[in-house]
Structure formats: C-alpha cells, structure tokens
Amino acid sequence: MRKTISLLCSICILSLLLSCTEKNDIILSCNESNDLYKILKENKVGCTRYNTPQEAITNAQDGSAVMILADNYPIETTEIDLSLFDAARKKKIRLFVEFPSSLPGYEIGIIKKTGWERAVISSDVFAPSLERNRILAIHDCHYVDIPLEKPDIVIARVAGYDNAVYGLPAKVFPVLGQIAQEGENDILVSTTKLSQFITARYAPTDAWQSIWGYILQWLLPNKKVSTLQWKPIVSPSFRISDKMPENIEETALRRGIDWYYNSKIIVGTATEDIYAKSYFPMNERIGKMPDTIVIGDGSLGVLEGFVSKIFFDGSQPVRWWRRNDCNAEIAGTLSLAGVVFQNPNYSKTGENIGKWLFSSIMSQGDRTNPNSPAYGLIGWNDVPKYHENLDGYDVYYGDDNARSLLGMILAGASLKTNQFDQRILEGLLANLRLSGKKGFVPDRVDHPILMTNGWKHYHNSESVSYSGNFQAYLWACYLWAYQQTGYDLFLERAKIGINTMMDGYPNCWGVTGIQMDRARMLLPLAWLIRIEDTPEHRSWLKKLLIDMDQNPITGTFPDKIEAEKNNFGAGHYQLPKSNEEYGATESPIIQNDGDPCSDLLYALNFAFIGLHEAAEATGDKLYRVAENKLTEFLCRVQIQSEKCSELDGGWFRAFDHNRWEYWASSGDAGWGAWSIESGWSQSWITITLGLRQLKTSFWNFTKESQIENHFDTKVKEFFG
C-alpha cells in the first residue's frame, strides 16, 4: 500500500514538474528547418513547435512565451490574424513576432530590401554587451516598414567597423522593438526575419548571441537564460588554440586548389553561354552560379570570383568578368600545383587558361600591332562597354599587367614550356616603355588616351606615384627580366623607382594604403637584394617588416591606416568621411587604426610571397620566422564549410583576429569583407604554399626561362 501511495505521489510530482516545464516552454510557430528552433533544441532549451500561429497561440498556456516566426521570408510576410493578438493578450502571453503582415494599431508597409545599410543597435537594452551604435550584419535584409516608436535595432547606412562613427542618420528603419498593448503584455516585433541568423550568416556571432539572449530573457523573465551556442556554417578551419596537423600546409594547398573546381569559376561551355548573353539580375555582371554548371577545362578562362554580398540563403553571387591578372595568376598556381602533386589535370588546366588569355581579346587587337603604343600590353578584362563606352580590354593597369606576367612566368616554368616566352617578353617591354624617368608607370591608362599620347610621353615623364599597390610588382618584373636578359634599362628603371619610393617612406606613402604598400614592396626589395646585396637594401626590407607590426600571437599583420602621418584618404582607397560615403568608393576594411582586422586581398597575400622570397634571398631567419607565423595564420583562417561547398578552401578578404571570425567594415564598392578574388588572394597564397612544398623560391624556380631567345628581335620592335 505504501509503495502504491509513494508511486502515486511520485507520478503527481512528476506531472507537476512537467506542467511547470510546459508552462515555461517557448512555443514556436515555424517549420522544422528554422534556425532558431534547431538551435534551441540543440541547446536543450525547452520548446514546442506548431505549424501555424493559430495552433501556437491556441495551445499556449496562460502567461507562456510564443514566437511567431517567418516561414515564407523574404517572399511573403507572416500571416497573423488580428484576432490572435487579442487572444494572446487575454492569455497574457509574451509574444514575439517577425516579418508580420499585420499588427494591432499599425499599418504595415511594403517589403523593402537593404543595399548598403547595416543593422545598428539604437537603445540600451543590450548593454553592456552591446552598446548604442554597435554595427551588425543582417545579410540581404528584407523588412517591412513599421514605425516602432523606440526601436532597439534599426537599419541604416552607417560608416564604421564595430560602431557607427558618425552616429545614426536622420532616416532609419526599425528592426526590433516593442509595441504596447492594453495591460502589461507588450509585443516584441521584428520587422525582418531574425531567426534566419545561421543560414543567412548574420555577423558577428558574439553580437547575435547577446541579441538572442535578450529576446529569450524578455520572453522568459522569470528564468535564467543561458547563452545560445552554435557553429557558423562558414567558419575558419582552425581556432587559434587548436593544434595544427603536421601536414596542414599540404592540406591547405590541396583545398585551395580544389576551391577553383568546387566554386565552378573555371569557365565551361554552359558558363560561356550565360557569360555571352550579358544578362544578370544584379548590376556589373554579378549573379549566382547556377547549380547545373559543369566545370570547364580552362580553355575558356576563369571568372573573377565571389563578391562580398551574402544572400538570405547563405549563398554568394559571382562576378562574371574574366580579368587578365586573375587568369594568369591562376594559370600559374594550377600549373605549379600540377608539379607539387604530380597531377596532370591541374597542369593541363593551367596551360589551357594561359593559352586562352594570350589568345583572348585582352591580348589581341592593337596589343599585337608593333606600330601601336599598346603593343605588348594586356587589357584589364574582356567585357565590351564595361563602363559607358569604354571596353574593359582597353584599360591598362600596370600592376595587373605585372601580376599577369608573373603568373605566366610561373606557368611556363611549371609546365617546362617556352610557348609563352615571346608574349611574356612583349609584356615586359611594353610596360617598361611606359615607365618614366623615375621608374613609375601611370597607375592606369586607357587605350584612347594612350593612342593620343604615345608611349614616349610616359617614358620621358618624371611623374611619381607613391603607391606600392600600383607600382611595386612591375619593379619586381623588371628585376626578374634584367636577370634573364641583362638589359640595363630594366635594372635602371626598377632601381630608380624603388629608390624614390623608399626615399619617400613613410611620409609620402598612403596613397592607396600604407600596410598594403609595405606588403607589396617586400617582393621587389627581396629581388633587388638578389642583384645588389647591399646594407642599404637589406635595411629597407627589414624596416618595412618591422613597421608591419606582426601580431606575435596570431601571426597576422593587422591592417593599418596611420591617417595622421599619411593623410590617408587623399588617394585611391578612401575612408568614408560620412555615412553617405559608406559603399560609395573603394575603401579599407577598417575605420581606425587598432580595428583588429587583416586584409587578405591587398596585404597578407602579398606579404606571404614577399616574405618567402625575402627569406630565400637573404638567408635571414627573421623573414623565415615571420613567414612561418603567417603561414600558420593563413592555414587556420582558410574557409571551412560543408553547406557552402563553393566557398570551402577559399580565403575571404577580411578576418577579425580578436573574434576569430570573418568581419570588417565592408564598404568597399568593389570587394568587401566576404569577397573571394580568384587571383590576388587565392592565387598568391596557394602559389606560396606550393613553393614552400617544393622548398624553392619563385626566383630560382623560374630561372631557366628562355625569354632571352626573343630579346634582340623584340627590343628593336619596342625601342627601335
């Protein structure tokens, strides 16, 4: 009898506990795939799911918490009958709704979409973890315009890294806030879908943990809510505390090469068909890569890469351009990978890309006419009328030409072929005759202007451009070409350019970005030491490395502005001086010195090859130690993603090394924080990893070039 009573008591107690648990459960109206629902379950937060708002509110107990989430975002708002709000009020339900079609007492506006706007904290409810003016990313945010009186989060176009440095503009759009009802039962309203935070890759993670902590605590005021934990679907390969596998460099290289295939940016016939139609849903030839695309063999070139925009489903669009620099750099990296891994498919693809480049419109036309000032140059991209009436292949950037030539030099050496030698030499001589008396080429020259001025106008110019980004790699090309041909003008123009550049350091620098300029100058200085190993040349190289200020823990080189010393913003890459300028120009990924971010598009990738060549040229362990630390950093931050396999193995432009996450001020009008450039970043990182695997330098690996066989004939064509 006692056992029976005891058992009945236990059942009663258990029932009471279950009843209490159910009463305090979070009731959700959403589908099973909703990010928040899945994370609540994974974090063992008690919750019950229903398919419709009606079911959720009908089954909710008095005083419980209900979340009505947006299943059909962003196409349709969340249908909620107004009678349900009255039912929730009578039950004293604490109610959270997102992307609603209706609210009591409010007229719901049409669905709008963000452009350069970001989310910004606009109240103190998240303090101290999130202060006012803190910036967040709600990627591809679609929202309904609801005039919430005192919103906690708003959408606004603001400049800044973590904080809106110029404050909020006059026009903002509420994202999260409360609306008052009769009694004490306010409704917490989100004008967009916040519960898409994992799929749409909202950032940064720590901020969204605080936001969800606040929302859950608001729903459950009598409970202590633990911080939700989740892993982003796109993340670094290793944390800073992880022990690295012994073969990590080889693995990182292989994954980096596989990215070219997994991303499908190697153009095939289906890709070419879409490319030729020139129709894309976004401006500037930007659009998604169709799932049905078959990877090409390189004979039609390579696309430029993924732009920074992230769609609500977590995918990213591709820029459908074929650029000279990207194609040549990829020809080099794939050909080199063919040597490292003894993989003939890599080698053949690299060769095909190189052959396509030198037969494309970027290399043809006036660029093959010995009587033209454009003879030997390589056009920027192959898009007709890419901007107004200017063809992309009638634009010449000296730096893009330089990296094209370096890529093709590497491809030729890897393939052990001389088929590219003549065109490489023509490119070297073409750029040399545009280098002025002080060794500088115009940062950019357009074909019509070049045809009017003629090449001698530039060759006899005394103009100077203190930009390592635009100038340095041509000097590296000239030094390499001097070693191959012995032609004094290559050495003369390289030396005077480098001397002028270093004489102006650091006060004249900052035209494009001082950290990227330092990174760029490492390569020509390393190769100058190959030819003239002097104390002064070594001192220049060492000075730049020290001033780059490598982080001793992470191994990265944080981006820097040094605005007061360098009048940063007067040149090509300008800081936004107002909220309106955010996204209007090419700009850095930081707002102020000290923002803990590294640039893998303009700095670290070039520092990597520069340090490698410096270590090989000098034998000084200072550079090898720095190179090894940077290698480890790059291997750690390589993208890892099962869901977004097209990104796996790549490197985004920006990385916050304090958060250990991809985050930055993403206002660059061309390439923001989450972009992946198929050349530039991806190529030079994988090239350097490949050279490390072969235990050689670019200089030594390519020293058997036979371009001198064409020199006597070609130098007469170019200089008479």
XYZ file of C-alpha atoms in Angstrom, residues 19-701:
683
model
C 3.330 21.014 -16.077
C 5.720 23.701 -14.820
C 8.147 22.884 -17.591
C 5.433 23.040 -20.220
C 4.137 26.327 -18.790
C 7.563 27.853 -19.171
C 8.285 26.295 -22.541
C 8.774 28.544 -25.549
C 6.037 27.875 -28.069
C 7.086 28.420 -31.664
C 5.145 28.784 -34.872
C 7.603 27.802 -37.594
C 8.721 24.969 -39.828
C 11.183 22.309 -38.670
C 14.092 23.817 -40.598
C 14.010 27.157 -38.778
C 17.479 28.082 -37.466
C 16.288 29.246 -34.058
C 14.125 26.198 -33.464
C 17.009 23.861 -34.267
C 19.446 25.790 -32.065
C 17.016 25.904 -29.143
C 16.730 22.124 -29.389
C 20.498 21.697 -29.645
C 20.991 23.935 -26.594
C 18.323 21.940 -24.697
C 16.037 24.933 -24.274
C 12.513 23.628 -23.708
C 10.376 24.441 -26.711
C 7.367 23.152 -28.596
C 6.742 23.764 -32.284
C 3.497 24.230 -34.175
C 2.956 24.807 -37.866
C 0.741 27.880 -37.659
C 0.305 30.959 -35.432
C -3.258 29.832 -34.644
C -2.051 26.462 -33.338
C 0.742 28.071 -31.315
C -1.473 30.585 -29.529
C -4.379 28.160 -29.081
C -2.130 25.576 -27.413
C -0.117 28.039 -25.343
C -0.920 28.223 -21.630
C -1.666 31.488 -19.860
C 1.462 33.543 -19.241
C 3.658 31.489 -21.570
C 6.035 32.658 -24.319
C 5.167 32.391 -28.001
C 7.357 33.132 -31.016
C 5.692 33.511 -34.410
C 8.476 33.163 -36.956
C 8.608 33.936 -40.673
C 8.368 30.734 -42.723
C 7.985 32.352 -46.150
C 10.655 35.032 -45.809
C 11.561 37.009 -47.843
C 8.791 36.463 -50.411
C 5.804 36.732 -48.087
C 5.232 38.333 -44.715
C 3.991 36.256 -41.787
C 0.206 35.981 -41.924
C -1.261 36.641 -38.463
C -4.974 37.213 -37.998
C -5.572 40.246 -35.780
C -7.859 38.158 -33.569
C -4.819 36.138 -32.492
C -3.238 39.202 -30.922
C -6.380 39.668 -28.834
C -6.303 36.002 -27.850
C -2.642 36.302 -26.837
C -3.405 39.401 -24.784
C -6.201 37.669 -22.907
C -3.862 34.779 -22.104
C -1.162 37.237 -21.042
C 1.206 35.600 -23.491
C 4.602 37.203 -24.032
C 4.643 37.361 -27.801
C 7.488 37.747 -30.309
C 6.586 38.109 -33.987
C 8.808 38.602 -37.006
C 8.175 39.947 -40.505
C 4.437 40.344 -39.731
C 1.658 41.042 -42.199
C -0.416 42.781 -39.534
C -0.142 44.299 -36.059
C -2.865 45.824 -33.877
C -2.906 49.587 -34.332
C -0.249 49.651 -37.081
C -0.314 49.922 -40.839
C 2.282 47.569 -42.304
C 4.326 48.941 -45.191
C 5.597 47.100 -48.233
C 8.578 44.745 -48.149
C 11.815 46.672 -48.614
C 15.382 45.472 -49.111
C 18.718 46.775 -47.904
C 21.543 47.941 -50.142
C 24.485 49.384 -48.236
C 22.504 49.615 -44.997
C 23.501 47.625 -41.952
C 21.800 46.909 -38.627
C 22.682 49.202 -35.721
C 21.892 48.979 -32.008
C 19.727 52.002 -31.169
C 18.862 51.564 -27.463
C 20.432 50.446 -24.201
C 18.521 47.178 -23.740
C 21.517 45.044 -24.793
C 24.052 46.902 -22.645
C 26.711 46.319 -21.525
C 27.452 43.606 -24.103
C 26.122 45.718 -26.975
C 26.187 49.483 -26.668
C 24.328 52.014 -28.753
C 25.642 52.463 -32.321
C 27.083 48.945 -32.440
C 27.009 47.617 -36.011
C 25.653 44.210 -37.053
C 25.221 42.419 -40.360
C 21.768 41.136 -41.333
C 22.718 39.938 -44.777
C 20.262 40.525 -47.617
C 17.811 42.030 -45.142
C 14.200 42.237 -46.313
C 11.953 44.154 -43.916
C 8.562 45.764 -43.580
C 8.432 49.430 -42.679
C 6.783 49.627 -39.253
C 7.082 52.932 -37.338
C 8.128 51.471 -33.983
C 8.487 54.384 -31.572
C 11.586 53.331 -29.642
C 13.335 50.608 -31.641
C 16.223 48.655 -30.145
C 17.778 47.825 -33.531
C 17.452 49.835 -36.739
C 18.546 49.570 -40.357
C 20.719 52.469 -41.508
C 23.559 53.352 -43.835
C 26.448 53.997 -41.476
C 30.228 54.127 -41.662
C 32.380 52.284 -39.157
C 33.947 48.984 -38.170
C 32.168 47.961 -34.953
C 30.449 51.263 -34.249
C 28.644 53.892 -36.291
C 31.395 56.517 -36.036
C 29.210 59.351 -37.335
C 26.133 58.283 -35.384
C 22.799 57.371 -36.893
C 21.496 59.268 -39.910
C 18.133 61.024 -39.782
C 16.432 58.285 -41.787
C 16.459 54.857 -40.158
C 14.143 51.846 -40.353
C 13.199 49.889 -37.208
C 14.194 46.236 -36.991
C 13.365 45.258 -33.415
C 11.212 46.935 -30.789
C 8.163 46.646 -28.557
C 4.626 47.791 -29.187
C 2.300 48.426 -26.248
C -0.982 46.637 -25.802
C -3.712 47.082 -23.251
C -2.403 45.909 -19.907
C 1.214 44.823 -19.453
C 1.509 42.460 -22.390
C 3.692 44.252 -24.924
C 4.604 42.548 -28.178
C 8.222 42.259 -29.271
C 8.305 42.846 -33.023
C 10.986 42.144 -35.605
C 10.375 43.776 -38.981
C 12.623 41.191 -40.651
C 13.488 37.550 -40.086
C 15.982 37.425 -37.248
C 15.619 33.652 -36.898
C 17.459 33.174 -40.218
C 20.701 34.086 -38.396
C 22.662 30.898 -39.156
C 21.536 30.208 -42.718
C 21.985 33.852 -43.747
C 25.284 34.054 -41.818
C 24.430 37.070 -39.655
C 27.533 38.527 -38.044
C 29.364 38.881 -35.783
C 28.438 35.798 -33.778
C 29.025 37.278 -30.324
C 26.622 40.128 -31.051
C 23.861 37.749 -32.124
C 24.364 35.676 -29.001
C 23.645 38.826 -26.994
C 20.590 39.691 -29.093
C 19.068 36.244 -28.741
C 19.929 36.287 -25.053
C 17.927 39.491 -24.659
C 14.963 38.216 -26.706
C 14.773 34.917 -24.808
C 15.112 36.698 -21.474
C 12.313 39.062 -22.483
C 10.149 36.051 -23.295
C 11.094 34.218 -20.077
C 11.560 36.967 -17.469
C 11.457 34.555 -14.524
C 14.084 32.216 -15.884
C 17.827 32.490 -16.178
C 18.581 32.116 -19.866
C 21.911 30.577 -20.885
C 23.850 31.905 -23.852
C 22.981 30.027 -27.021
C 25.884 28.261 -28.692
C 26.196 27.385 -32.366
C 28.813 26.948 -35.050
C 28.512 29.209 -38.099
C 28.015 27.311 -41.351
C 31.048 29.111 -42.778
C 33.990 29.295 -40.395
C 37.794 29.243 -40.126
C 39.383 25.817 -40.437
C 41.086 26.017 -37.037
C 40.790 28.091 -33.902
C 43.837 29.886 -32.551
C 44.085 27.312 -29.733
C 43.851 24.233 -31.978
C 46.921 22.109 -32.523
C 47.707 22.030 -36.223
C 48.143 18.713 -38.077
C 51.679 18.023 -39.314
C 50.665 18.065 -42.973
C 48.487 21.154 -42.690
C 50.295 23.139 -45.394
C 49.907 20.403 -47.972
C 46.254 20.010 -46.998
C 45.630 23.758 -47.181
C 47.254 23.889 -50.618
C 45.190 20.997 -51.943
C 41.980 22.524 -50.569
C 42.947 25.892 -52.024
C 43.413 24.334 -55.463
C 40.224 22.300 -55.165
C 38.362 25.552 -54.484
C 38.850 26.525 -58.137
C 36.932 23.418 -59.166
C 34.330 23.367 -56.382
C 33.451 27.013 -56.977
C 32.860 26.255 -60.690
C 34.512 29.512 -61.742
C 36.615 27.704 -64.367
C 34.512 28.536 -67.402
C 32.853 25.748 -69.356
C 30.591 25.918 -72.384
C 27.434 26.407 -70.296
C 29.119 29.187 -68.338
C 30.289 30.786 -71.573
C 26.734 30.788 -72.875
C 25.469 32.677 -69.829
C 28.507 34.958 -69.974
C 27.878 35.857 -73.596
C 24.240 36.778 -73.003
C 25.389 39.513 -70.622
C 22.194 39.259 -68.583
C 22.498 39.274 -64.826
C 19.938 40.135 -62.147
C 22.400 42.471 -60.415
C 24.498 45.287 -61.801
C 28.075 44.969 -63.074
C 27.691 41.393 -64.336
C 27.027 39.966 -60.894
C 24.831 36.914 -60.427
C 24.577 33.467 -58.900
C 26.370 30.454 -60.283
C 23.676 28.016 -61.493
C 23.735 24.589 -59.858
C 23.723 22.922 -63.269
C 27.010 24.457 -64.427
C 29.678 21.945 -65.452
C 33.274 22.874 -64.642
C 35.382 23.800 -67.657
C 38.901 22.690 -68.567
C 40.393 26.192 -68.588
C 40.184 26.659 -72.348
C 37.606 29.407 -71.824
C 39.314 31.092 -68.905
C 38.274 31.751 -65.310
C 35.765 34.116 -63.694
C 36.837 36.762 -61.214
C 35.402 35.304 -58.020
C 32.716 35.755 -55.366
C 31.610 39.259 -54.426
C 31.017 40.143 -50.801
C 27.221 40.110 -50.848
C 25.602 37.266 -48.909
C 22.053 36.271 -49.833
C 19.367 35.275 -47.319
C 20.060 31.599 -48.114
C 23.776 31.973 -47.299
C 24.986 31.824 -50.902
C 27.102 34.460 -52.620
C 26.993 35.742 -56.204
C 29.860 35.616 -58.668
C 31.328 38.487 -60.680
C 31.081 37.333 -64.278
C 34.219 39.008 -65.581
C 37.368 37.452 -66.974
C 40.372 39.521 -65.972
C 43.900 39.291 -67.267
C 45.537 39.207 -63.839
C 43.238 36.576 -62.336
C 43.542 34.273 -65.336
C 47.332 34.485 -65.487
C 47.763 34.091 -61.736
C 45.505 31.034 -61.779
C 47.373 29.612 -64.777
C 50.496 29.896 -62.640
C 49.057 28.447 -59.449
C 47.358 25.464 -61.137
C 50.458 24.694 -63.200
C 52.604 24.844 -60.076
C 50.136 22.625 -58.205
C 50.492 20.137 -61.041
C 54.185 19.914 -60.174
C 53.634 19.709 -56.413
C 51.004 16.978 -56.606
C 52.144 15.386 -59.860
C 48.644 15.988 -61.150
C 48.403 16.306 -64.953
C 44.838 17.628 -64.729
C 45.995 20.668 -62.743
C 48.835 21.204 -65.206
C 46.613 20.936 -68.269
C 44.002 23.280 -66.835
C 46.715 25.821 -66.011
C 48.128 25.554 -69.525
C 44.683 25.958 -71.084
C 43.989 29.087 -69.066
C 47.313 30.616 -70.126
C 46.699 29.811 -73.785
C 43.199 31.273 -73.579
C 44.486 34.501 -72.012
C 47.109 35.124 -74.691
C 44.570 34.400 -77.451
C 41.747 36.447 -75.912
C 40.685 39.983 -76.847
C 42.679 41.227 -73.830
C 45.902 40.235 -75.617
C 44.849 40.788 -79.230
C 43.947 43.782 -81.416
C 46.279 46.775 -81.109
C 48.107 44.832 -78.423
C 49.647 42.693 -81.177
C 50.437 45.604 -83.521
C 54.139 46.602 -83.352
C 53.180 50.106 -84.555
C 50.725 50.691 -81.728
C 51.600 52.306 -78.356
C 49.549 49.474 -76.828
C 51.767 46.774 -78.364
C 52.508 44.050 -75.835
C 50.124 45.289 -73.132
C 47.342 43.134 -71.701
C 43.871 44.619 -71.270
C 42.158 44.610 -67.895
C 39.075 42.482 -68.692
C 37.226 41.093 -71.698
C 33.864 42.867 -71.224
C 32.830 45.185 -74.079
C 31.491 48.557 -72.910
C 32.099 47.556 -69.312
C 31.632 51.207 -68.327
C 29.733 53.570 -70.602
C 31.534 53.361 -73.972
C 34.858 52.070 -72.656
C 35.761 48.449 -73.341
C 37.319 46.535 -70.460
C 40.188 45.364 -72.642
C 41.069 48.977 -73.450
C 42.034 49.656 -69.834
C 45.612 49.080 -68.667
C 46.700 48.832 -65.052
C 50.456 48.437 -64.611
C 50.018 46.270 -61.545
C 47.520 43.971 -63.256
C 49.952 43.583 -66.141
C 52.724 42.818 -63.659
C 50.839 40.058 -61.904
C 49.721 38.660 -65.254
C 53.330 38.414 -66.345
C 54.452 36.850 -63.067
C 51.646 34.300 -63.300
C 52.574 33.352 -66.853
C 56.284 33.205 -65.997
C 55.412 30.707 -63.260
C 53.112 28.744 -65.581
C 55.832 28.435 -68.211
C 58.402 27.244 -65.676
C 55.965 24.744 -64.113
C 54.982 23.317 -67.484
C 58.570 23.401 -68.771
C 57.365 25.115 -71.914
C 58.596 28.096 -73.911
C 55.256 28.667 -75.673
C 54.530 31.757 -73.569
C 58.028 33.284 -73.646
C 57.599 35.684 -76.557
C 54.328 37.120 -75.248
C 55.786 37.453 -71.745
C 58.768 39.381 -73.102
C 56.478 41.624 -75.127
C 54.533 42.390 -71.964
C 57.696 43.205 -70.042
C 58.981 45.562 -72.735
C 55.562 47.157 -73.249
C 55.340 48.148 -69.601
C 58.992 49.162 -69.465
C 58.496 51.767 -72.152
C 55.583 53.235 -70.168
C 57.860 53.606 -67.117
C 59.026 57.183 -66.722
C 62.434 58.548 -65.875
C 61.815 57.970 -62.181
C 60.629 54.419 -62.744
C 56.877 54.946 -62.308
C 54.122 53.958 -64.723
C 50.701 55.625 -64.743
C 48.517 53.821 -62.205
C 46.037 53.371 -65.010
C 45.930 54.457 -68.640
C 43.011 53.984 -71.009
C 43.548 52.954 -74.603
C 42.195 56.124 -76.281
C 44.458 58.343 -74.174
C 47.463 56.084 -74.771
C 46.877 56.214 -78.521
C 46.758 60.006 -78.381
C 49.791 60.499 -76.148
C 52.007 57.709 -77.492
C 54.340 55.640 -75.342
C 57.190 58.166 -75.342
C 55.005 60.617 -73.427
C 55.106 58.243 -70.466
C 58.661 57.001 -70.992
C 60.020 60.534 -70.744
C 57.747 61.591 -67.892
C 59.119 62.442 -64.438
C 55.844 61.700 -62.674
C 55.833 59.809 -59.365
C 53.130 57.714 -57.703
C 53.978 56.641 -54.174
C 51.826 53.524 -54.396
C 53.333 50.132 -53.782
C 49.986 48.662 -54.761
C 50.174 50.096 -58.287
C 53.945 50.149 -58.843
C 55.878 47.552 -56.857
C 55.228 44.397 -58.841
C 56.339 45.956 -62.122
C 59.680 46.710 -60.449
C 59.828 43.050 -59.408
C 59.126 42.084 -63.036
C 61.916 44.353 -64.293
C 64.421 42.892 -61.837
C 63.493 39.381 -62.918
C 63.716 40.412 -66.585
C 67.136 42.011 -66.020
C 68.413 38.772 -64.541
C 67.164 36.919 -67.639
C 68.242 39.379 -70.359
C 70.910 41.635 -68.878
C 69.107 44.652 -70.376
C 70.259 47.633 -68.308
C 67.057 49.649 -68.712
C 65.142 47.022 -66.730
C 67.512 47.455 -63.797
C 67.770 51.215 -64.176
C 64.024 51.895 -64.061
C 63.463 49.369 -61.273
C 66.205 50.818 -59.089
C 65.272 54.458 -59.509
C 61.624 53.626 -58.815
C 62.466 51.663 -55.668
C 64.941 54.319 -54.503
C 62.375 57.080 -54.984
C 59.717 55.056 -53.220
C 61.928 54.316 -50.225
C 63.227 57.886 -50.037
C 59.617 58.924 -49.591
C 58.905 56.395 -46.838
C 56.789 56.794 -44.817
C 55.644 60.411 -45.175
C 54.784 60.249 -48.870
C 53.097 56.867 -48.654
C 49.412 56.208 -48.039
C 48.136 56.991 -51.491
C 46.461 53.595 -51.550
C 47.065 52.159 -48.078
C 50.315 52.030 -46.164
C 50.074 48.430 -44.947
C 49.265 47.112 -48.403
C 52.115 49.199 -49.827
C 54.564 47.738 -47.323
C 53.386 44.231 -48.196
C 53.794 44.923 -51.914
C 57.299 46.337 -51.571
C 58.682 43.198 -49.922
C 58.942 41.325 -53.238
C 60.901 43.890 -55.297
C 63.190 44.587 -52.327
C 63.887 40.868 -51.907
C 64.742 40.562 -55.598
C 66.808 43.738 -55.547
C 68.966 42.033 -52.927
C 69.364 39.133 -55.353
C 71.023 41.543 -57.774
C 72.617 44.090 -55.435
C 73.019 42.785 -51.898
C 73.854 45.987 -50.041
C 73.360 47.023 -46.396
C 71.006 49.780 -47.531
C 68.787 47.413 -49.484
C 68.675 44.992 -46.548
C 67.851 47.841 -44.177
C 64.889 48.903 -46.314
C 63.497 45.387 -46.291
C 63.936 44.996 -42.554
C 62.401 48.393 -41.834
C 59.230 47.510 -43.713
C 58.838 44.162 -41.944
C 59.273 45.751 -38.515
C 56.808 48.525 -39.321
C 54.213 45.993 -40.498
C 53.981 45.007 -36.812
C 53.268 41.284 -36.958
C 50.944 40.077 -34.217
C 53.097 37.774 -32.044
C 50.166 35.540 -31.056
C 48.202 35.118 -34.274
C 51.000 35.708 -36.798
C 48.942 38.132 -38.860
C 49.694 41.685 -39.947
C 46.744 43.872 -38.899
C 45.566 46.407 -41.419
C 46.720 49.969 -40.749
C 45.789 53.449 -41.850
C 48.179 55.729 -39.966
C 45.990 58.601 -41.082
C 47.751 61.438 -39.299
C 51.147 60.632 -40.802
C 49.977 59.725 -44.246
C 46.915 61.843 -44.964
C 45.126 58.608 -45.712
C 42.072 59.034 -47.846
C 43.556 61.500 -50.301
C 44.188 58.776 -52.842
C 42.551 55.700 -54.338
C 41.278 53.850 -51.265
C 39.398 56.407 -49.220
C 37.924 56.194 -45.767
C 34.246 57.141 -45.735
C 34.105 60.672 -44.337
C 30.368 60.416 -43.712
C 27.636 57.813 -43.522
C 26.658 58.616 -47.107
C 30.149 57.699 -48.350
C 29.985 54.165 -46.944
C 29.906 51.909 -50.004
C 30.450 54.771 -52.441
C 34.179 54.278 -53.094
C 36.915 51.683 -52.841
C 37.844 51.764 -49.192
C 39.774 49.941 -46.446
C 38.240 47.206 -44.323
C 38.938 49.128 -41.112
C 37.785 52.559 -39.987
C 40.528 53.335 -37.474
C 43.948 52.018 -36.557
C 43.502 49.360 -33.921
C 40.490 47.736 -35.536
C 41.590 44.083 -35.232
C 41.288 43.137 -38.875
C 43.601 41.711 -41.529
C 43.298 42.235 -45.290
C 43.911 39.068 -47.320
C 43.185 40.770 -50.648
C 45.591 43.684 -50.556
C 48.144 42.842 -47.859
C 48.598 39.374 -46.348
C 48.621 37.533 -49.672
C 51.407 39.755 -50.985
C 53.234 39.779 -47.653
C 53.260 35.978 -47.863
C 55.096 35.716 -51.185
C 57.241 38.731 -50.267
C 58.417 37.192 -47.004
C 59.051 33.864 -48.697
C 61.238 35.470 -51.348
C 62.957 37.636 -48.719
C 63.816 34.584 -46.614
C 65.184 32.772 -49.669
C 67.151 35.787 -50.913
C 68.713 36.878 -47.623
C 69.033 33.661 -45.629
C 67.985 35.779 -42.630
C 65.828 33.795 -40.219
C 63.942 36.991 -39.335
C 61.968 36.637 -42.554
C 61.573 32.874 -42.292
C 60.148 33.151 -38.776
C 57.714 35.840 -39.919
C 56.786 33.752 -42.962
C 56.165 30.647 -40.856
C 53.925 32.542 -38.451
C 51.932 33.991 -41.328
C 51.675 30.546 -42.928
C 50.081 29.148 -39.800
C 47.621 32.040 -39.641
C 46.584 31.568 -43.267
C 46.100 27.832 -42.786
C 43.950 28.464 -39.728
C 41.658 31.041 -41.347
C 41.085 29.133 -44.590
C 37.333 28.796 -45.095
C 35.667 25.605 -43.916
C 32.088 24.908 -44.922
C 30.137 21.767 -45.726
C 26.919 23.601 -46.522
C 28.536 26.232 -48.763
C 30.948 23.897 -50.525
C 31.643 26.522 -53.193
C 33.420 28.568 -50.512
C 35.293 25.736 -48.798
C 39.054 26.076 -49.178
C 38.937 29.760 -50.100
C 40.094 32.849 -48.260
C 37.789 35.796 -47.635
C 39.229 39.275 -47.848
C 38.741 40.217 -44.186
C 39.389 38.465 -40.897
C 38.876 39.808 -37.367
C 41.637 38.126 -35.374
C 40.170 39.114 -31.981
C 36.799 37.499 -32.647
C 38.433 34.854 -34.847
C 35.710 35.438 -37.387
C 35.163 36.965 -40.822
C 34.171 40.552 -40.057
C 35.123 44.061 -41.166
C 33.878 47.393 -42.377
C 32.526 46.050 -45.652
C 32.055 49.326 -47.512
C 34.472 48.729 -50.356
C 32.464 49.375 -53.516
C 34.262 46.583 -55.348
C 35.444 43.939 -52.907
C 34.062 43.799 -49.375
C 34.797 41.672 -46.350
C 33.337 38.388 -47.621
C 34.686 38.507 -51.172
C 36.982 35.849 -52.645
C 39.187 37.033 -55.504
C 40.174 34.104 -57.703
C 43.521 35.722 -58.462
C 45.075 38.078 -55.927
C 44.205 36.290 -52.620
C 43.605 32.709 -53.660
C 46.399 32.532 -56.198
C 49.293 34.114 -54.284
C 48.511 32.206 -51.107
C 48.439 28.893 -52.982
C 51.480 29.830 -55.083
C 53.498 30.482 -51.943
C 52.272 27.295 -50.280
C 53.318 25.425 -53.432
C 56.787 26.944 -53.441
C 57.168 26.013 -49.780
C 56.226 22.423 -50.595
C 58.909 22.343 -53.295
C 61.400 24.067 -50.968
C 62.293 26.647 -53.564
C 61.701 30.289 -54.415
C 59.902 31.886 -57.335
C 63.252 33.373 -58.377
C 65.046 30.029 -58.526
C 62.110 28.020 -59.840
